[in-house]
Amino acid sequence: MGFQTEKQVVRDYYAELDRAEGAEIAKVMQGYCAPDYLWRGFHPFNEQTSAQAVAEGFWQPLRASLTRMQRRMDIFFAGKNEMDGFQSTWVVSMGHLMGLFDQDWLGIPPTGKMAFLRYCEFNRVEHGKITETAMYFDIPHLMTQAGVNPFPPQTAAHVLQPGPMTHDGLLYDDQPEAQGTATLASINAMISDLGTWQLGLLLEEELARSWNDDMIWWGPAGIGATYTIERYAKQHSGPFRAAFTDRSKTNHICRLAEGHFGGFFGWPNFTAIHSGGFMGMPASDKRGEMRVIDIYRREGEKLSENWIFIDLLHFWKGLGVDILTRNTQLSPPR
C-alpha cells in the first residue's frame, strides 16, 4: 500500500507555499485546499474553515515576522487513519519553521536573530486536495527564544529539538506495510497501558512494557525533554499524573503509522481536572482540555522516541490563566 500520490500533493503544496509571499499565499492555499477546508491550530488561532482565513490569519503574519523562512523537516510519512476504519489518507510533517525574527508576532518581541518554531502538521488528502489540517506549533518555545519566559522552571530540559536519532524520518518512498503495522501496534499497546492511569503496576514497570529503556520524550516548552524511562518517570510522567484527577478516555481524530514512525492527534486528546502542581500552577476545579500531537519512532518491538506538541496556551486559558496576553504585555520594550 503506497501513498505516493498523497505525499506528492503535500510536497508540491509545501514547495509553492514556502515560495509564496503576501497575497500569493492565499492563492496557493486555495489551489491545493478543498472549498470546505477545515484547519485546526493552537491558541489563539483555533479552528478555521477556509484557506483564505488561514492564509490571512496565520501564514501571512507569521511570514512577515519570521523573514526568509525555511521549512526544516525532520519527519515525513503517510498512512491510513485507524480512527475511521483506515478509510482516509493523511500525510504528516514535523520539524521547524526557521527564519529571522524581524517583526513581532502575537505580541512576542522580535530579536532580529534566527528563531525556530516547532511544528507538526497532519494533512488529510482526498482526490488531490487537502481537505483537513491539524497544525500544532510550540508558541511558548518561540517566546523563550525572544527572552519572554512564560512559565515557571520546568521539570525537564528544553533545547532545540532534533529529529530522529537514526536520521531516517523523511519517508518519501514507500515503506514495507508490515513495518507500519508493527509501529501502529506498538503505539496502540502504549495507549492501552496508559488507559486512565490505573494499570496497577509501578510507573517504571508500566512504561517498560511499551518503551525501550533509552527512550527520549521530546516535550514542549514549559515541560521539557527527558531521557530514559527512569528520568521520564521522575521528570514528567510521575509529576503529570500526580497533578491531575478524573482523566477522560483518549479521543483521537487521527492515528496512523508508516515504517518505523507513527502518531496521532486529538481535539482534544483528553480532558482532566488539574488538582495542582502541574508546571508550578495552582489547582483548579475546572476541567482542562489537552490538544496534543504525538509522533513516535519505534525500534524493535517498543517505542524509542516521542515528539510532543501540547496546546498549553489553550489549556491554561481554559483554567483562567491567559499566558499569551499576560507575558506579551509584560515583555521588555523594543
Tab-separated table of N, CA and C in Angstrom, residues 100-207:
chain	number	residue	atom	x	y	z
A	100	LEU	N	14.335	34.693	10.307
A	100	LEU	CA	14.890	35.819	11.057
A	100	LEU	C	13.719	36.528	11.730
A	101	PHE	N	13.744	36.596	13.049
A	101	PHE	CA	12.612	37.144	13.796
A	101	PHE	C	12.689	38.671	13.751
A	102	ASP	N	12.118	39.244	12.677
A	102	ASP	CA	12.293	40.665	12.382
A	102	ASP	C	11.123	41.548	12.781
A	103	GLN	N	9.942	40.972	12.964
A	103	GLN	CA	8.785	41.744	13.396
A	103	GLN	C	8.034	40.952	14.457
A	104	ASP	N	7.337	41.678	15.346
A	104	ASP	CA	6.648	40.959	16.412
A	104	ASP	C	5.540	40.085	15.839
A	105	TRP	N	5.234	39.019	16.534
A	105	TRP	CA	4.171	38.077	16.166
A	105	TRP	C	3.406	37.744	17.437
A	106	LEU	N	2.121	37.983	17.441
A	106	LEU	CA	1.261	37.731	18.607
A	106	LEU	C	1.728	38.526	19.826
A	107	GLY	N	2.385	39.649	19.590
A	107	GLY	CA	2.906	40.448	20.691
A	107	GLY	C	4.250	39.999	21.212
A	108	ILE	N	4.820	38.949	20.628
A	108	ILE	CA	6.146	38.476	21.038
A	108	ILE	C	7.190	39.373	20.380
A	109	PRO	N	8.110	39.944	21.147
A	109	PRO	CA	9.043	40.921	20.574
A	109	PRO	C	10.072	40.262	19.664
A	110	PRO	N	10.393	40.885	18.533
A	110	PRO	CA	11.388	40.332	17.614
A	110	PRO	C	12.794	40.469	18.175
A	111	THR	N	13.670	39.603	17.685
A	111	THR	CA	15.061	39.616	18.136
A	111	THR	C	16.030	40.021	17.034
A	112	GLY	N	15.583	39.971	15.782
A	112	GLY	CA	16.493	40.209	14.672
A	112	GLY	C	17.447	39.059	14.442
A	113	LYS	N	17.247	37.964	15.160
A	113	LYS	CA	18.114	36.788	15.079
A	113	LYS	C	17.330	35.585	14.566
A	114	MET	N	18.047	34.505	14.301
A	114	MET	CA	17.381	33.262	13.921
A	114	MET	C	16.419	32.829	15.021
A	115	ALA	N	15.270	32.317	14.594
A	115	ALA	CA	14.300	31.779	15.539
A	115	ALA	C	13.663	30.543	14.915
A	116	PHE	N	13.252	29.622	15.762
A	116	PHE	CA	12.712	28.338	15.321
A	116	PHE	C	11.329	28.133	15.933
A	117	LEU	N	10.347	27.850	15.086
A	117	LEU	CA	9.015	27.493	15.551
A	117	LEU	C	8.801	26.007	15.297
A	118	ARG	N	8.778	25.230	16.379
A	118	ARG	CA	8.497	23.788	16.254
A	118	ARG	C	7.079	23.614	15.717
A	119	TYR	N	6.924	22.691	14.763
A	119	TYR	CA	5.593	22.445	14.238
A	119	TYR	C	5.414	20.970	13.915
A	120	CYS	N	4.165	20.549	13.891
A	120	CYS	CA	3.808	19.247	13.334
A	120	CYS	C	2.460	19.420	12.659
A	121	GLU	N	2.324	18.846	11.473
A	121	GLU	CA	1.116	19.050	10.674
A	121	GLU	C	0.616	17.722	10.122
A	122	PHE	N	-0.681	17.465	10.311
A	122	PHE	CA	-1.381	16.336	9.710
A	122	PHE	C	-2.277	16.883	8.598
A	123	ASN	N	-2.130	16.384	7.386
A	123	ASN	CA	-2.954	16.810	6.262
A	123	ASN	C	-3.732	15.625	5.692
A	124	ARG	N	-5.038	15.757	5.657
A	124	ARG	CA	-5.881	14.750	5.023
A	124	ARG	C	-6.000	15.081	3.535
A	125	VAL	N	-5.678	14.121	2.673
A	125	VAL	CA	-5.677	14.350	1.231
A	125	VAL	C	-6.724	13.453	0.579
A	126	GLU	N	-7.636	14.072	-0.174
A	126	GLU	CA	-8.689	13.345	-0.873
A	126	GLU	C	-8.835	13.908	-2.277
A	127	HIS	N	-8.755	13.029	-3.276
A	127	HIS	CA	-8.948	13.421	-4.673
A	127	HIS	C	-8.047	14.588	-5.060
A	128	GLY	N	-6.807	14.528	-4.603
A	128	GLY	CA	-5.822	15.525	-4.984
A	128	GLY	C	-5.901	16.839	-4.245
A	129	LYS	N	-6.790	16.951	-3.238
A	129	LYS	CA	-6.938	18.176	-2.476
A	129	LYS	C	-6.727	17.914	-0.985
A	130	ILE	N	-6.211	18.922	-0.286
A	130	ILE	CA	-6.091	18.854	1.166
A	130	ILE	C	-7.419	19.312	1.751
A	131	THR	N	-8.095	18.412	2.437
A	131	THR	CA	-9.435	18.719	2.940
A	131	THR	C	-9.439	19.098	4.413
A	132	GLU	N	-8.408	18.685	5.131
A	132	GLU	CA	-8.396	18.898	6.581
A	132	GLU	C	-6.951	18.947	7.058
A	133	THR	N	-6.669	19.854	7.984
A	133	THR	CA	-5.314	20.008	8.516
A	133	THR	C	-5.375	20.177	10.024
A	134	ALA	N	-4.456	19.521	10.721
A	134	ALA	CA	-4.169	19.841	12.118
A	134	ALA	C	-2.724	20.308	12.151
A	135	MET	N	-2.510	21.585	12.459
A	135	MET	CA	-1.151	22.130	12.529
A	135	MET	C	-0.924	22.668	13.926
A	136	TYR	N	-0.043	21.994	14.661
A	136	TYR	CA	0.247	22.355	16.042
A	136	TYR	C	1.663	22.913	16.109
A	137	PHE	N	1.883	23.941	16.948
A	137	PHE	CA	3.175	24.625	16.969
A	137	PHE	C	3.433	25.140	18.378
A	138	ASP	N	4.717	25.214	18.721
A	138	ASP	CA	5.144	25.498	20.091
A	138	ASP	C	5.414	26.993	20.259
A	139	ILE	N	4.349	27.762	20.464
A	139	ILE	CA	4.498	29.206	20.649
A	139	ILE	C	5.321	29.542	21.895
A	140	PRO	N	5.113	28.863	23.041
A	140	PRO	CA	5.949	29.190	24.208
A	140	PRO	C	7.451	29.039	23.952
A	141	HIS	N	7.850	28.093	23.092
A	141	HIS	CA	9.272	27.953	22.785
A	141	HIS	C	9.781	29.175	22.029
A	142	LEU	N	8.971	29.700	21.118
A	142	LEU	CA	9.360	30.924	20.425
A	142	LEU	C	9.453	32.090	21.405
A	143	MET	N	8.555	32.122	22.380
A	143	MET	CA	8.593	33.181	23.388
A	143	MET	C	9.895	33.143	24.176
A	144	THR	N	10.321	31.959	24.565
A	144	THR	CA	11.563	31.869	25.335
A	144	THR	C	12.766	32.294	24.502
A	145	GLN	N	12.736	32.015	23.193
A	145	GLN	CA	13.825	32.460	22.330
A	145	GLN	C	13.887	33.986	22.267
A	146	ALA	N	12.732	34.637	22.467
A	146	ALA	CA	12.673	36.098	22.438
A	146	ALA	C	12.915	36.710	23.815
A	147	GLY	N	13.263	35.877	24.801
A	147	GLY	CA	13.544	36.384	26.136
A	147	GLY	C	12.323	36.562	27.000
A	148	VAL	N	11.188	36.012	26.574
A	148	VAL	CA	9.948	36.091	27.341
A	148	VAL	C	9.643	34.680	27.843
A	149	ASN	N	9.950	34.410	29.097
A	149	ASN	CA	9.738	33.064	29.639
A	149	ASN	C	8.347	32.995	30.261
A	150	PRO	N	7.415	32.270	29.621
A	150	PRO	CA	6.021	32.327	30.068
A	150	PRO	C	5.683	31.424	31.240
A	151	PHE	N	6.589	30.502	31.626
A	151	PHE	CA	6.242	29.521	32.639
A	151	PHE	C	7.285	29.466	33.754
A	152	PRO	N	6.900	28.902	34.908
A	152	PRO	CA	7.888	28.650	35.960
A	152	PRO	C	8.928	27.640	35.477
A	153	PRO	N	10.020	27.452	36.224
A	153	PRO	CA	11.038	26.475	35.811
A	153	PRO	C	10.419	25.110	35.544
A	154	GLN	N	10.810	24.492	34.430
A	154	GLN	CA	10.227	23.233	34.018
A	154	GLN	C	10.940	22.060	34.677
A	155	THR	N	10.234	20.915	34.685
A	155	THR	CA	10.789	19.743	35.361
A	155	THR	C	11.854	19.040	34.538
A	156	ALA	N	11.829	19.237	33.213
A	156	ALA	CA	12.823	18.613	32.351
A	156	ALA	C	13.580	19.713	31.606
A	157	ALA	N	14.240	19.370	30.522
A	157	ALA	CA	15.075	20.332	29.804
A	157	ALA	C	14.509	20.593	28.425
A	158	HIS	N	14.448	21.868	28.009
A	158	HIS	CA	14.011	22.170	26.646
A	158	HIS	C	15.140	22.865	25.915
A	159	VAL	N	15.589	22.214	24.857
A	159	VAL	CA	16.586	22.788	23.970
A	159	VAL	C	16.012	22.691	22.558
A	160	LEU	N	16.745	23.150	21.570
A	160	LEU	CA	16.288	22.990	20.197
A	160	LEU	C	16.181	21.501	19.894
A	161	GLN	N	15.008	21.051	19.498
A	161	GLN	CA	14.773	19.608	19.438
A	161	GLN	C	15.179	19.025	18.091
A	162	PRO	N	16.027	18.020	18.103
A	162	PRO	CA	16.456	17.379	16.854
A	162	PRO	C	15.414	16.408	16.340
A	163	GLY	N	15.644	15.944	15.125
A	163	GLY	CA	14.827	14.878	14.569
A	163	GLY	C	15.282	13.536	15.106
A	164	PRO	N	14.900	12.446	14.421
A	164	PRO	CA	15.224	11.099	14.912
A	164	PRO	C	16.727	10.858	15.026
A	165	MET	N	17.099	10.114	16.040
A	165	MET	CA	18.496	9.756	16.218
A	165	MET	C	19.015	8.988	15.000
A	166	THR	N	18.138	8.252	14.340
A	166	THR	CA	18.514	7.435	13.188
A	166	THR	C	18.593	8.228	11.888
A	167	HIS	N	18.170	9.486	11.895
A	167	HIS	CA	18.241	10.367	10.718
A	167	HIS	C	17.546	9.767	9.496
A	168	ASP	N	16.451	9.063	9.721
A	168	ASP	CA	15.754	8.400	8.616
A	168	ASP	C	14.256	8.687	8.646
A	169	GLY	N	13.895	9.886	9.097
A	169	GLY	CA	12.494	10.187	9.300
A	169	GLY	C	11.750	10.700	8.077
A	170	LEU	N	12.442	11.000	6.977
A	170	LEU	CA	11.784	11.519	5.788
A	170	LEU	C	11.437	10.355	4.862
A	171	LEU	N	10.224	9.861	4.989
A	171	LEU	CA	9.795	8.662	4.254
A	171	LEU	C	9.167	9.081	2.929
A	172	TYR	N	9.994	9.554	2.022
A	172	TYR	CA	9.496	9.959	0.711
A	172	TYR	C	9.122	8.747	-0.143
A	173	ASP	N	9.757	7.615	0.094
A	173	ASP	CA	9.485	6.401	-0.667
A	173	ASP	C	8.532	5.483	0.103
A	174	ASP	N	7.948	4.540	-0.608
A	174	ASP	CA	7.066	3.561	0.031
A	174	ASP	C	7.838	2.739	1.055
A	175	GLN	N	7.150	2.368	2.115
A	175	GLN	CA	7.728	1.562	3.182
A	175	GLN	C	7.023	0.209	3.245
A	176	PRO	N	7.696	-0.833	3.739
A	176	PRO	CA	7.037	-2.132	3.879
A	176	PRO	C	5.806	-2.018	4.774
A	177	GLU	N	4.686	-2.517	4.301
A	177	GLU	CA	3.444	-2.385	5.057
A	177	GLU	C	3.561	-3.013	6.438
A	178	ALA	N	4.315	-4.115	6.554
A	178	ALA	CA	4.444	-4.804	7.840
A	178	ALA	C	5.100	-3.923	8.890
A	179	GLN	N	6.015	-3.049	8.467
A	179	GLN	CA	6.681	-2.168	9.430
A	179	GLN	C	5.700	-1.156	10.010
A	180	GLY	N	4.876	-0.568	9.161
A	180	GLY	CA	3.877	0.367	9.655
A	180	GLY	C	2.869	-0.314	10.570
A	181	THR	N	2.504	-1.535	10.227
A	181	THR	CA	1.568	-2.289	11.072
A	181	THR	C	2.169	-2.529	12.447
A	182	ALA	N	3.456	-2.875	12.471
A	182	ALA	CA	4.130	-3.121	13.752
A	182	ALA	C	4.231	-1.842	14.578
A	183	THR	N	4.517	-0.717	13.922
A	183	THR	CA	4.606	0.552	14.650
A	183	THR	C	3.264	0.938	15.238
A	184	LEU	N	2.203	0.799	14.462
A	184	LEU	CA	0.873	1.129	14.962
A	184	LEU	C	0.495	0.224	16.132
A	185	ALA	N	0.893	-1.038	16.058
A	185	ALA	CA	0.615	-1.959	17.162
A	185	ALA	C	1.347	-1.526	18.432
A	186	SER	N	2.583	-1.053	18.293
A	186	SER	CA	3.340	-0.588	19.459
A	186	SER	C	2.694	0.646	20.068
A	187	ILE	N	2.235	1.554	19.219
A	187	ILE	CA	1.562	2.760	19.714
A	187	ILE	C	0.270	2.385	20.423
A	188	ASN	N	-0.487	1.477	19.836
A	188	ASN	CA	-1.753	1.072	20.455
A	188	ASN	C	-1.544	0.336	21.763
A	189	ALA	N	-0.464	-0.423	21.872
A	189	ALA	CA	-0.166	-1.109	23.132
A	189	ALA	C	0.137	-0.095	24.228
A	190	MET	N	0.878	0.951	23.869
A	190	MET	CA	1.178	2.010	24.838
A	190	MET	C	-0.100	2.726	25.272
A	191	ILE	N	-0.974	3.041	24.312
A	191	ILE	CA	-2.231	3.714	24.634
A	191	ILE	C	-3.095	2.835	25.527
A	192	SER	N	-3.118	1.549	25.246
A	192	SER	CA	-3.905	0.623	26.062
A	192	SER	C	-3.390	0.565	27.492
A	193	ASP	N	-2.083	0.545	27.662
A	193	ASP	CA	-1.497	0.554	29.002
A	193	ASP	C	-1.792	1.857	29.725
A	194	LEU	N	-1.757	2.964	28.969
A	194	LEU	CA	-1.972	4.267	29.584
A	194	LEU	C	-3.359	4.358	30.202
A	195	GLY	N	-4.368	4.019	29.389
A	195	GLY	CA	-5.732	3.993	29.889
A	195	GLY	C	-6.087	5.216	30.700
A	196	THR	N	-6.504	4.999	31.905
A	196	THR	CA	-6.816	6.101	32.829
A	196	THR	C	-5.835	6.107	33.995
A	197	TRP	N	-4.594	5.638	33.748
A	197	TRP	CA	-3.533	5.604	34.749
A	197	TRP	C	-3.887	4.647	35.894
A	198	GLN	N	-4.532	3.538	35.570
A	198	GLN	CA	-4.944	2.602	36.618
A	198	GLN	C	-4.567	1.169	36.277
A	199	LEU	N	-3.406	0.983	35.629
A	199	LEU	CA	-2.993	-0.358	35.253
A	199	LEU	C	-2.614	-1.200	36.464
A	200	GLY	N	-2.169	-0.542	37.544
A	200	GLY	CA	-1.863	-1.263	38.770
A	200	GLY	C	-0.402	-1.615	38.952
A	201	LEU	N	0.450	-1.243	38.001
A	201	LEU	CA	1.879	-1.508	38.114
A	201	LEU	C	2.597	-0.259	38.618
A	202	LEU	N	3.817	-0.451	39.123
A	202	LEU	CA	4.672	0.693	39.381
A	202	LEU	C	4.909	1.416	38.060
A	203	LEU	N	5.039	2.738	38.120
A	203	LEU	CA	5.099	3.534	36.895
A	203	LEU	C	6.212	3.064	35.963
A	204	GLU	N	7.413	2.857	36.489
A	204	GLU	CA	8.518	2.448	35.624
A	204	GLU	C	8.274	1.065	35.029
A	205	GLU	N	7.614	0.193	35.763
A	205	GLU	CA	7.280	-1.129	35.229
A	205	GLU	C	6.254	-1.014	34.107
A	206	GLU	N	5.278	-0.136	34.302
A	206	GLU	CA	4.280	0.076	33.244
A	206	GLU	C	4.943	0.610	31.983
A	207	LEU	N	5.797	1.622	32.133
A	207	LEU	CA	6.445	2.232	30.985
A	207	LEU	C	7.324	1.237	30.239
